[in-house]
Amino acid sequence: MAREKWSGRTSFIFAAIGSAVGLGNAWRFPGLVAKHGGGAFLLVYVIAMILVGVPLLMTEVAIGRKTRQGAPGSMRVIHKKAEGIGWAATANAFVIACYYAVVFAWVLAMVVGAFKIGTDITGASKVFSDSVIQTTWTTSGYSIPWWMFIALFVAWGLIYYCIRNGVSSVSKVVNFTVSAPIVLLLILAVRGFLLPNAAEGLKVFFIPDFSALKDISLWVDAFGQVFYSLSVMMAIMFAYGSFLKRDSNIAADCVIIAVSDMLISVLAGIVMFTTMYGTGLQDSITSSGIATAFIVYPTAFASLTSVPIVNSIFACIFYLMLCTLAIDSAFSIIEGVSTALADKFGTDKKKMTIRVCIVAGIISILFITRAGLAWLDIVDNWCNYVNLLVIGILECVAIGWFFDVRKVHKEVNLNSKGKGMPYWWLNCSIRFVAPLVLSFLFIFNFIKMMITYADGGSYGYAIWAECVGGWLVSILVLISGLLIKFFTKRSQKARALEAETKTWDEINDNLEA
Ligand code: PHE
């Protein structure tokens, strides 16, 4: 059966931008800029994109296109023993999908909750925690607010709707899910510009404070954010690459994707800085993540004007913007997982998509319980600061040292008409810079995490929950290849497909022109 294909060049580019541009752009990036000396962080971020982000993105897409397989199949072509790395990436993505869908459900619920944001600042800051998710802030309390159940159901329904026909439906929805957040961000930016002190905010955002460069954590955050933002090492870009036609220009497309991702981050930063300086909340700007989106922003909206409904409408626009940002990232993760499984077991992709959504949907219920926020925090920490980095290191080492970067390079530049990626650049990045940077990030983060534990666990969660949500989940993710091996032995089809695996050089490029 012929593999699904993007309906055109822009479909791929939009889908990849949709995956890359997510909640991280809106609530992680601006906070990091604020924390690390404004323009100084922007500068290092650009360097990180050039040094490791873009090369890694190109590599994954190119390998996917060549092998026409999801992450595990792709890694198997790279090296017979590397398939497990692809599975670890897939499993990690699956876990992330479970809670990313919940965050999507939160923002959906906040579109309605926005109408509780009036002019009462203290009240507004508590809408999310007290009214919407009713969190206990701890790992105890397992009842579920009924509206969150509905929100989660709607979230999964929407995610499934977007990917129900695989790449052909994704090709259509991304036109909307990529342009809508940009329009909404522009509306918020205009509103922000009109606030007093907006210029002050923009100055802080763009003007570099070079003394911040001395701080190692700036570098760690910049490189970490680049990896997270481009959705690499998540099994997604292999899968998206595998639906490309042979005549696509990977080198150029990946640059477009990375630059767009960066520009949207900057736009989100402009919104954040003008809004916060305009409402006198500049001191809360450095918090990042959930606190920014659900506590700081509502507070800002409550002090936007003296008319409650106007404030609510702007809050509503903001959460709609987050919804459209989140959905295409959320479904890209599911696409990565279902592509990997369908390729391996020769299952119909549509059926596999339903199954993955159902299983992930059931697991995700944990995160909408009143203890869900704490679980999400634990699992998110481990998936991004432990698993993702370990997987990235292994991936780079397998491709750079156990395969031939020259072959990957040839694939990247296949249609670049002389304006492609220089070989030395890709080579240095995949073999040296990326694995070294990832190893450094891993050691740095891990030590920091362990120190926090030793301090009596200032995360404040129960130790058993940290063990289950952290260590256990991570171990399962990293050894998921072994579990798949077990199932492969039992499936005749999977064994037959495995026996058919071709090497890189045997793959016939003309098969599907
Ligand atoms: N890149 C997305 C962001 O910046 C995050 C993401 C995570 C996307 C996992 C896909 C999968 O928010």
CSV table of C-alpha atoms in Angstrom, one decimal, residues 171-489:
chain,number,residue,atom,x,y,z
A,171,SER,CA,-3.1,18.8,5.9
A,172,LYS,CA,-6.4,20.6,6.0
A,173,VAL,CA,-6.7,21.6,9.7
A,174,VAL,CA,-3.2,23.0,10.0
A,175,ASN,CA,-4.2,25.9,7.7
A,176,PHE,CA,-6.4,27.0,10.5
A,177,THR,CA,-4.5,25.9,13.6
A,178,VAL,CA,-1.4,27.7,12.5
A,179,SER,CA,-2.9,30.9,11.3
A,180,ALA,CA,-5.5,31.4,14.0
A,181,PRO,CA,-3.0,31.8,16.9
A,182,ILE,CA,-1.0,34.3,14.9
A,183,VAL,CA,-4.1,36.4,14.3
A,184,LEU,CA,-5.1,36.2,18.0
A,185,LEU,CA,-1.6,37.0,19.2
A,186,LEU,CA,-1.6,40.0,16.9
A,187,ILE,CA,-4.9,41.2,18.5
A,188,LEU,CA,-3.4,40.8,21.9
A,189,ALA,CA,-0.2,42.6,20.8
A,190,VAL,CA,-2.1,45.6,19.6
A,191,ARG,CA,-4.0,45.7,22.8
A,192,GLY,CA,-0.6,45.5,24.6
A,193,PHE,CA,1.0,48.3,22.6
A,194,LEU,CA,-1.8,50.6,23.6
A,195,LEU,CA,-1.2,50.2,27.3
A,196,PRO,CA,0.9,52.7,29.2
A,197,ASN,CA,4.5,51.5,29.8
A,198,ALA,CA,4.3,49.1,26.8
A,199,ALA,CA,7.5,50.7,25.4
A,200,GLU,CA,9.2,50.1,28.7
A,201,GLY,CA,8.4,46.4,28.4
A,202,LEU,CA,9.6,46.2,24.9
A,203,LYS,CA,12.9,47.7,25.9
A,204,VAL,CA,13.5,45.1,28.5
A,205,PHE,CA,12.5,42.4,26.1
A,206,PHE,CA,14.8,43.3,23.3
A,207,ILE,CA,17.7,45.2,24.8
A,208,PRO,CA,20.4,42.7,25.9
A,209,ASP,CA,21.9,42.7,29.3
A,210,PHE,CA,25.1,41.0,28.4
A,211,SER,CA,26.1,40.3,32.0
A,212,ALA,CA,23.4,37.6,32.0
A,213,LEU,CA,25.6,35.6,29.6
A,214,LYS,CA,27.8,34.6,32.5
A,215,ASP,CA,25.1,32.6,34.1
A,216,ILE,CA,25.2,28.9,33.0
A,217,SER,CA,21.5,28.5,33.5
A,218,LEU,CA,20.9,31.0,30.7
A,219,TRP,CA,22.7,28.6,28.3
A,220,VAL,CA,21.0,25.6,29.7
A,221,ASP,CA,17.6,27.2,29.3
A,222,ALA,CA,18.2,28.5,25.8
A,223,PHE,CA,19.4,25.1,24.4
A,224,GLY,CA,16.7,23.2,26.3
A,225,GLN,CA,14.0,25.5,24.9
A,226,VAL,CA,15.3,25.0,21.4
A,227,PHE,CA,15.1,21.2,21.6
A,228,TYR,CA,11.7,21.4,23.3
A,229,SER,CA,10.3,23.9,20.9
A,230,LEU,CA,11.3,22.2,17.6
A,231,SER,CA,9.6,19.0,18.7
A,232,VAL,CA,12.7,17.0,18.0
A,233,MET,CA,13.6,13.7,19.7
A,234,MET,CA,9.9,13.1,20.1
A,235,ALA,CA,9.3,10.7,17.2
A,236,ILE,CA,7.2,13.4,15.5
A,237,MET,CA,9.6,14.8,12.9
A,238,PHE,CA,10.6,11.3,11.7
A,239,ALA,CA,6.9,10.5,11.1
A,240,TYR,CA,6.2,13.9,9.5
A,241,GLY,CA,9.2,13.5,7.3
A,242,SER,CA,8.1,10.0,6.3
A,243,PHE,CA,5.0,11.5,4.6
A,244,LEU,CA,7.1,13.8,2.4
A,245,LYS,CA,7.5,13.4,-1.3
A,246,ARG,CA,10.9,12.8,-2.7
A,247,ASP,CA,11.1,16.1,-4.4
A,248,SER,CA,10.7,18.2,-1.2
A,249,ASN,CA,13.4,20.6,-0.2
A,250,ILE,CA,14.2,19.6,3.3
A,251,ALA,CA,17.0,22.1,3.9
A,252,ALA,CA,14.9,25.1,3.0
A,253,ASP,CA,11.7,23.8,4.6
A,254,CYS,CA,13.4,23.2,8.0
A,255,VAL,CA,14.8,26.7,8.0
A,256,ILE,CA,11.4,28.1,7.3
A,257,ILE,CA,10.0,26.0,10.2
A,258,ALA,CA,12.6,27.1,12.7
A,259,VAL,CA,12.4,30.8,11.8
A,260,SER,CA,8.6,30.8,12.0
A,261,ASP,CA,8.8,29.0,15.4
A,262,MET,CA,11.2,31.7,16.6
A,263,LEU,CA,9.2,34.6,15.3
A,264,ILE,CA,6.0,33.3,16.9
A,265,SER,CA,7.9,33.0,20.2
A,266,VAL,CA,9.0,36.6,19.8
A,267,LEU,CA,5.5,37.7,19.1
A,268,ALA,CA,4.3,35.9,22.2
A,269,GLY,CA,7.0,37.6,24.1
A,270,ILE,CA,5.9,41.0,22.8
A,271,VAL,CA,2.4,40.2,24.0
A,272,MET,CA,3.6,39.2,27.4
A,273,PHE,CA,6.0,42.1,28.0
A,274,THR,CA,3.6,44.8,26.8
A,275,THR,CA,0.7,43.3,28.8
A,276,MET,CA,2.6,42.8,32.0
A,277,TYR,CA,4.4,46.1,32.0
A,278,GLY,CA,1.2,47.8,31.0
A,279,THR,CA,-0.7,46.3,33.9
A,280,GLY,CA,2.1,46.8,36.4
A,281,LEU,CA,2.8,43.1,36.8
A,282,GLN,CA,6.4,43.2,35.5
A,283,ASP,CA,7.7,41.4,38.5
A,284,SER,CA,5.7,38.3,37.9
A,285,ILE,CA,7.0,38.0,34.3
A,286,THR,CA,9.8,35.6,35.1
A,287,SER,CA,7.6,32.8,36.3
A,288,SER,CA,7.1,30.5,33.5
A,289,GLY,CA,4.8,27.7,32.5
A,290,ILE,CA,1.5,26.9,34.2
A,291,ALA,CA,1.8,29.8,36.6
A,292,THR,CA,2.2,32.3,33.8
A,293,ALA,CA,-0.8,31.1,31.8
A,294,PHE,CA,-3.2,30.5,34.6
A,295,ILE,CA,-2.3,32.9,37.4
A,296,VAL,CA,-0.3,35.8,36.0
A,297,TYR,CA,-2.2,36.3,32.9
A,298,PRO,CA,-5.7,36.3,34.6
A,299,THR,CA,-4.4,38.8,37.1
A,300,ALA,CA,-3.2,41.0,34.2
A,301,PHE,CA,-6.5,40.7,32.4
A,302,ALA,CA,-8.4,41.7,35.5
A,303,SER,CA,-6.5,44.9,35.7
A,304,LEU,CA,-6.7,45.7,32.0
A,305,THR,CA,-9.7,48.0,32.1
A,306,SER,CA,-12.4,48.9,34.6
A,307,VAL,CA,-15.1,47.1,32.6
A,308,PRO,CA,-15.4,43.5,33.6
A,309,ILE,CA,-16.8,42.1,30.4
A,310,VAL,CA,-14.0,43.7,28.3
A,311,ASN,CA,-11.4,42.1,30.5
A,312,SER,CA,-13.2,38.8,30.2
A,313,ILE,CA,-13.3,39.0,26.4
A,314,PHE,CA,-9.5,39.6,26.2
A,315,ALA,CA,-9.0,36.7,28.6
A,316,CYS,CA,-11.2,34.6,26.3
A,317,ILE,CA,-9.2,35.6,23.2
A,318,PHE,CA,-6.0,34.7,25.1
A,319,TYR,CA,-7.3,31.2,26.0
A,320,LEU,CA,-8.6,30.6,22.5
A,321,MET,CA,-5.2,31.5,21.3
A,322,LEU,CA,-3.7,28.9,23.6
A,323,CYS,CA,-6.2,26.3,22.4
A,324,THR,CA,-5.2,26.8,18.8
A,325,LEU,CA,-1.5,26.7,19.8
A,326,ALA,CA,-2.0,23.5,21.8
A,327,ILE,CA,-4.1,21.4,19.5
A,328,ASP,CA,-1.7,20.9,16.6
A,329,SER,CA,1.1,20.1,19.0
A,330,ALA,CA,-1.1,17.6,20.8
A,331,PHE,CA,-2.1,15.8,17.6
A,332,SER,CA,1.4,15.8,16.2
A,333,ILE,CA,2.4,13.7,19.2
A,334,ILE,CA,-0.4,11.2,18.6
A,335,GLU,CA,0.6,11.0,14.9
A,336,GLY,CA,4.2,10.2,15.9
A,337,VAL,CA,3.0,7.4,18.1
A,338,SER,CA,0.4,5.9,15.8
A,339,THR,CA,2.7,6.1,12.8
A,340,ALA,CA,5.4,4.2,14.7
A,341,LEU,CA,3.0,1.4,15.8
A,342,ALA,CA,1.2,1.1,12.5
A,343,ASP,CA,4.5,0.8,10.7
A,344,LYS,CA,5.7,-1.8,13.1
A,345,PHE,CA,2.7,-4.1,13.2
A,346,GLY,CA,1.4,-3.4,9.7
A,347,THR,CA,-1.9,-2.2,11.2
A,348,ASP,CA,-4.3,0.1,9.5
A,349,LYS,CA,-3.2,3.6,10.6
A,350,LYS,CA,-6.7,4.8,11.2
A,351,LYS,CA,-7.5,2.0,13.5
A,352,MET,CA,-4.2,2.5,15.3
A,353,THR,CA,-5.0,6.2,15.7
A,354,ILE,CA,-8.3,5.4,17.5
A,355,ARG,CA,-6.6,2.9,19.7
A,356,VAL,CA,-3.8,5.3,20.7
A,357,CYS,CA,-6.3,8.0,21.4
A,358,ILE,CA,-8.5,5.8,23.6
A,359,VAL,CA,-5.6,4.4,25.7
A,360,ALA,CA,-4.0,7.8,26.1
A,361,GLY,CA,-7.4,9.3,26.9
A,362,ILE,CA,-8.0,6.8,29.7
A,363,ILE,CA,-4.5,7.4,31.2
A,364,SER,CA,-5.0,11.2,30.9
A,365,ILE,CA,-7.9,11.0,33.4
A,366,LEU,CA,-5.3,10.8,36.2
A,367,PHE,CA,-4.3,14.3,35.4
A,368,ILE,CA,-7.8,15.8,35.7
A,369,THR,CA,-8.3,14.5,39.2
A,370,ARG,CA,-7.7,17.0,42.0
A,371,ALA,CA,-4.2,15.6,42.4
A,372,GLY,CA,-3.6,15.9,38.7
A,373,LEU,CA,-1.6,19.1,38.7
A,374,ALA,CA,1.0,17.6,41.0
A,375,TRP,CA,1.2,14.4,38.9
A,376,LEU,CA,1.5,16.5,35.7
A,377,ASP,CA,4.3,18.5,37.3
A,378,ILE,CA,6.2,15.3,38.2
A,379,VAL,CA,5.8,13.5,34.9
A,380,ASP,CA,6.5,16.6,32.9
A,381,ASN,CA,9.7,17.2,34.7
A,382,TRP,CA,11.0,13.7,34.1
A,383,CYS,CA,9.8,13.4,30.5
A,384,ASN,CA,11.5,16.7,29.5
A,385,TYR,CA,14.5,16.9,31.7
A,386,VAL,CA,15.5,13.2,31.9
A,387,ASN,CA,14.0,11.1,29.1
A,388,LEU,CA,14.1,13.6,26.3
A,389,LEU,CA,17.7,14.3,26.9
A,390,VAL,CA,18.8,10.7,27.3
A,391,ILE,CA,16.9,9.8,24.1
A,392,GLY,CA,18.5,12.8,22.3
A,393,ILE,CA,22.0,11.7,23.3
A,394,LEU,CA,21.5,8.2,22.1
A,395,GLU,CA,19.9,9.3,18.9
A,396,CYS,CA,22.8,11.6,18.0
A,397,VAL,CA,25.4,9.0,18.9
A,398,ALA,CA,23.6,6.3,16.8
A,399,ILE,CA,23.3,8.6,13.8
A,400,GLY,CA,26.6,10.4,14.1
A,401,TRP,CA,28.9,7.5,15.2
A,402,PHE,CA,27.3,4.3,14.1
A,403,PHE,CA,26.0,5.6,10.7
A,404,ASP,CA,27.3,7.9,8.1
A,405,VAL,CA,26.3,11.6,8.4
A,406,ARG,CA,27.3,12.0,4.7
A,407,LYS,CA,24.3,9.9,3.7
A,408,VAL,CA,22.0,11.9,5.9
A,409,HIS,CA,23.5,15.1,4.4
A,410,LYS,CA,22.9,13.9,0.9
A,411,GLU,CA,19.3,13.3,1.7
A,412,VAL,CA,18.9,16.7,3.4
A,413,ASN,CA,20.3,18.5,0.3
A,414,LEU,CA,18.7,16.4,-2.3
A,415,ASN,CA,16.6,19.2,-3.8
A,416,SER,CA,18.3,22.2,-2.4
A,417,LYS,CA,19.7,23.4,-5.7
A,418,GLY,CA,23.1,24.4,-4.4
A,419,LYS,CA,21.7,26.3,-1.4
A,420,GLY,CA,21.7,23.5,1.1
A,421,MET,CA,23.1,22.7,4.4
A,422,PRO,CA,27.0,22.6,4.5
A,423,TYR,CA,28.3,19.2,5.3
A,424,TRP,CA,30.7,20.3,8.0
A,425,TRP,CA,27.9,22.1,9.8
A,426,LEU,CA,25.6,19.1,10.0
A,427,ASN,CA,28.5,16.7,10.8
A,428,CYS,CA,29.9,18.8,13.6
A,429,SER,CA,26.4,19.3,15.1
A,430,ILE,CA,25.2,15.7,15.0
A,431,ARG,CA,28.5,14.2,16.1
A,432,PHE,CA,29.9,16.7,18.5
A,433,VAL,CA,27.9,19.7,19.5
A,434,ALA,CA,24.4,18.2,20.0
A,435,PRO,CA,25.4,15.1,22.0
A,436,LEU,CA,27.8,17.2,24.1
A,437,VAL,CA,25.2,19.9,24.8
A,438,LEU,CA,22.5,17.3,25.6
A,439,SER,CA,24.9,15.4,27.9
A,440,PHE,CA,25.7,18.7,29.7
A,441,LEU,CA,22.0,19.5,30.0
A,442,PHE,CA,21.2,16.1,31.3
A,443,ILE,CA,23.9,16.1,34.0
A,444,PHE,CA,23.1,19.7,35.0
A,445,ASN,CA,19.3,19.0,35.3
A,446,PHE,CA,19.7,15.7,37.0
A,447,ILE,CA,22.1,17.1,39.7
A,448,LYS,CA,19.7,20.0,40.2
A,449,MET,CA,16.8,17.6,40.6
A,450,MET,CA,18.6,15.4,43.0
A,451,ILE,CA,19.7,18.4,45.1
A,452,THR,CA,16.1,19.5,45.3
A,453,TYR,CA,15.2,16.0,46.6
A,454,ALA,CA,18.0,16.0,49.1
A,455,ASP,CA,16.8,19.3,50.4
A,456,GLY,CA,13.8,17.4,51.7
A,457,GLY,CA,12.0,17.5,48.4
A,458,SER,CA,11.1,21.1,48.0
A,459,TYR,CA,8.8,20.1,45.2
A,460,GLY,CA,6.8,18.9,48.1
A,461,TYR,CA,5.3,15.9,46.5
A,462,ALA,CA,5.0,12.5,48.2
A,463,ILE,CA,8.1,10.4,47.6
A,464,TRP,CA,6.1,7.4,46.4
A,465,ALA,CA,4.5,9.6,43.7
A,466,GLU,CA,7.9,10.8,42.6
A,467,CYS,CA,9.1,7.2,42.4
A,468,VAL,CA,6.1,6.1,40.3
A,469,GLY,CA,5.6,9.2,38.1
A,470,GLY,CA,9.3,9.8,37.8
A,471,TRP,CA,11.6,6.8,38.1
A,472,LEU,CA,9.1,4.2,37.1
A,473,VAL,CA,7.7,6.0,34.1
A,474,SER,CA,11.2,6.9,32.9
A,475,ILE,CA,12.4,3.4,33.2
A,476,LEU,CA,9.4,2.0,31.3
A,477,VAL,CA,9.9,4.7,28.6
A,478,LEU,CA,13.6,3.8,28.2
A,479,ILE,CA,13.1,0.1,28.0
A,480,SER,CA,9.9,0.2,25.9
A,481,GLY,CA,11.8,-1.3,23.0
A,482,LEU,CA,12.1,-4.5,24.9
A,483,LEU,CA,8.3,-4.7,25.4
A,484,ILE,CA,7.8,-4.1,21.7
A,485,LYS,CA,10.2,-6.9,20.9
A,486,PHE,CA,8.1,-9.2,23.0
A,487,PHE,CA,5.0,-8.3,21.1
A,488,THR,CA,6.8,-8.5,17.8
A,489,LYS,CA,7.7,-12.1,18.5
